[in-house]
Amino acid sequence: MSQLLQHLINGIAAGTIYALVALGYTMVYGVLKLINFAHGDVMMVGVYMGYSTAFMLGRQAQGTLWGVLLIFLVAMGGCALMGFLIERFAYRPLREKPRLTALITAIGISFTLSYGFQLDIGFLPGAAPRAFPQIIKPAMWFTVGDPEFPDVVLWNWQVISLLLAVGLMAGLQYLVFRTRFGRAMRAVSFDHRVAALMGIPTDRVISLTFMIGSALAAGAGLLYAIKDTSVSPLMGLYVGLKAFVAAVIGGIGNVPGAMVGGLLLGLVEEFVVGYAASTWRDAVAFGFLILVLLVRPGGLFGRVAAEKV
Amino acid sequence: MRRFAPMLIAAFALFAAACEKKTQPAPSGEAAPGGQAAQPANTGGTPGGSDTILLGEVGSLTGAQATFGISTRNGIDLALKEANAAGGVKGKKLAVRVYDDQGKPEEAAQAVTRLITQDKVVLILGEVASSNSLAMAEKAQAAGVPMITPSSTNPAVTDKGDFIFRVCFIDPFQGFVMAKFARENLQLNQVAIFQDNKSAYSIGLTDVFSRKFTEMGGKITATESYSQGDTDFRAQLTAIKRTKPQAIYVPGYYNDVGIIARQAREQGLTVPLMGGDGWDSEKLFELAGNALDGSYFSNHYSPDNPDPKVQKFIADYKAAYGGVPDALAALGYDSAKVAIAAIEKAKDLSGPAIRDAIAQTKDFPGVAGTITLDKNRNAVKSAVILKIGDGKTTFVTSVNP
């Protein structure tokens, strides 16, 4: 029983992060019908921005609220800028081209970032994995069982990171469904040519969508780095793929779907590894994806739209 | 808008060029043959053809296990510089062509093919990871080019054929050493195992450790596994926690072990961890913080060794690259030394001649122990047990074969 509780805590912690990264995929897909494969790598760059900021503040920046806020602000702002540049120079010139072209550029950007960051020149961090500084001072909030072998442990950062993720998601939900910009975004998503005819500045809306998605990725990346402590240039490929799966399970293009998909994936993986074997982790995760797609081709929350001919 | 496109392309081209530079073969040291990349055929180790003997090296210079490749690289480089400063071998200078395999077996196999067919090297050094060496050994054996792996401990590597050698001990020995130490010195009864099921090295160590430990009266409480590159090990650690072990044997690589240690502490597992030479990297302490204090691992050498030969190596290494050399640097150095001695002794520069010369290596004074190759082309030498505390290692004991 206590083991189940511990798995639940761990699974939710992993799942919220998948969910946050998945939100970026879903937003961009929702608006542009483009799977932005560079999303995970933007996340990785965000993590390194946070890493450098933490070091500039002094390695023991832990505990100070302002320090943490500044780290998040720098990483998310930096990534927003990067998202803008990527969209402006890699995707916008190809917008009227077949969709496959933009997908290929996305993969190109992804590889450029993940392998470029393995170089060891100038500001680039080099290939070796690094330990992310503990920017939130870890403290046990809750334990069950004897102190030598506590059966269940809950850490402060697990709660903080969950709250932060939920806050970011709620903010996004508000933005999409309750603001003028959100309405413009949904209009562009519906049909960007008609939206343009209605006087919506499509390019600006798409740019902003990319910037918000990238900022979310940076936020998620920092939570991931706080959780698993190790950062490396290749982390984006792995987390990005998982988040992509989460987005598809939830129904890509659907915001609540991405959240549910992320949480489900995190929990499924945790239980598979905890009760069966780690070898099965990816097989079960992708099997789950196939199962969902077989039963509900649009994903759990998605609608199957009839192709207009 | 149009104006930006050429600029962007130019930027990318520049970037690509920068990438090229790093992964392109770079003959090391002062002995780099002039205009190397342009005429690989001329600079190759063809006897009498040129005044350079070209060796090949494959290592993980990028990727998750980059410190392995870089340490080995430095060790080999140091040995070659010394040999060249002393006048070279057979009146010729030595050079080495290095390819990066990014820690992937398939890249390693490709790199070794390139070294053999394109660069025509006389001998190949590498890899550290056994999975990569296995991929390389196949090709080297087929082409009849001798290969010396500095630090691949999986027995299957030298089983690939009579052209494949190693200057380190093999896994069964390392698993045996740890099992014996855990049972006799630490007097442990219950140990859990956490293995990397993607690595031949980790599986090899696990097999021997669990067999020996059980034979000696101990009990394995749980065997859980992870895959290289995972960063969340909480599920497995939670499962291990339930079996209440006195220690956990984690025969993995430093990059995973560092995170495992942290997460084990976080999940409330305070028992010591135990491991093998895959732990040996300065990065381990950065990744683990103080989570590994009180843990043990078996290794090839200890920098505490007062032997003047070892201390001279450490001083030279520090002067050249900064930092204390880890075991992989020491073994890289030894592998190059053995190779150089064999080339010197061989009657010509053909594969079989060099192979015969390597096979005769006996009582060779390496910095990571005295090397005598047995009939299976494995080095027979002792292992050391190191204890971790305060971000550094201290020598505990040495175990003979």
Coordinates of C-alpha atoms in Angstrom, one line a residue, chain B residues 27-31 53 55 57 73-86 88-89 93-97 125 333 336-337 339-340 343:
Chain B
P27 CA 46.1 13.6 -35.4
S28 CA 47.4 14.5 -32.0
G29 CA 50.5 16.0 -30.5
E30 CA 53.3 17.7 -32.3
A31 CA 53.7 14.6 -34.5
I53 CA 53.4 5.5 -38.0
L55 CA 47.7 4.6 -35.0
E57 CA 41.7 5.6 -31.8
R73 CA 42.3 10.5 -25.2
N74 CA 44.5 12.5 -22.9
G75 CA 46.3 9.3 -21.6
I76 CA 47.1 8.1 -25.1
D77 CA 48.2 11.5 -26.2
L78 CA 50.6 11.8 -23.3
A79 CA 52.2 8.4 -24.0
L80 CA 52.6 9.3 -27.7
K81 CA 54.2 12.7 -26.9
E82 CA 56.7 10.9 -24.6
A83 CA 57.5 8.4 -27.2
N84 CA 58.0 11.1 -29.9
A85 CA 60.1 13.2 -27.5
A86 CA 62.3 10.2 -27.0
G88 CA 59.9 7.9 -31.9
V89 CA 59.7 4.3 -32.8
K93 CA 57.3 9.6 -35.4
L94 CA 54.0 8.3 -34.1
A95 CA 50.6 9.9 -34.8
V96 CA 47.1 8.9 -33.9
R97 CA 43.9 9.5 -35.8
L125 CA 43.2 1.8 -29.5
Y333 CA 48.3 5.7 -21.2
A336 CA 49.5 3.2 -25.8
K337 CA 52.7 2.3 -24.0
A339 CA 51.3 -0.7 -28.3
I340 CA 54.4 1.4 -28.7
I343 CA 55.6 -1.8 -32.5

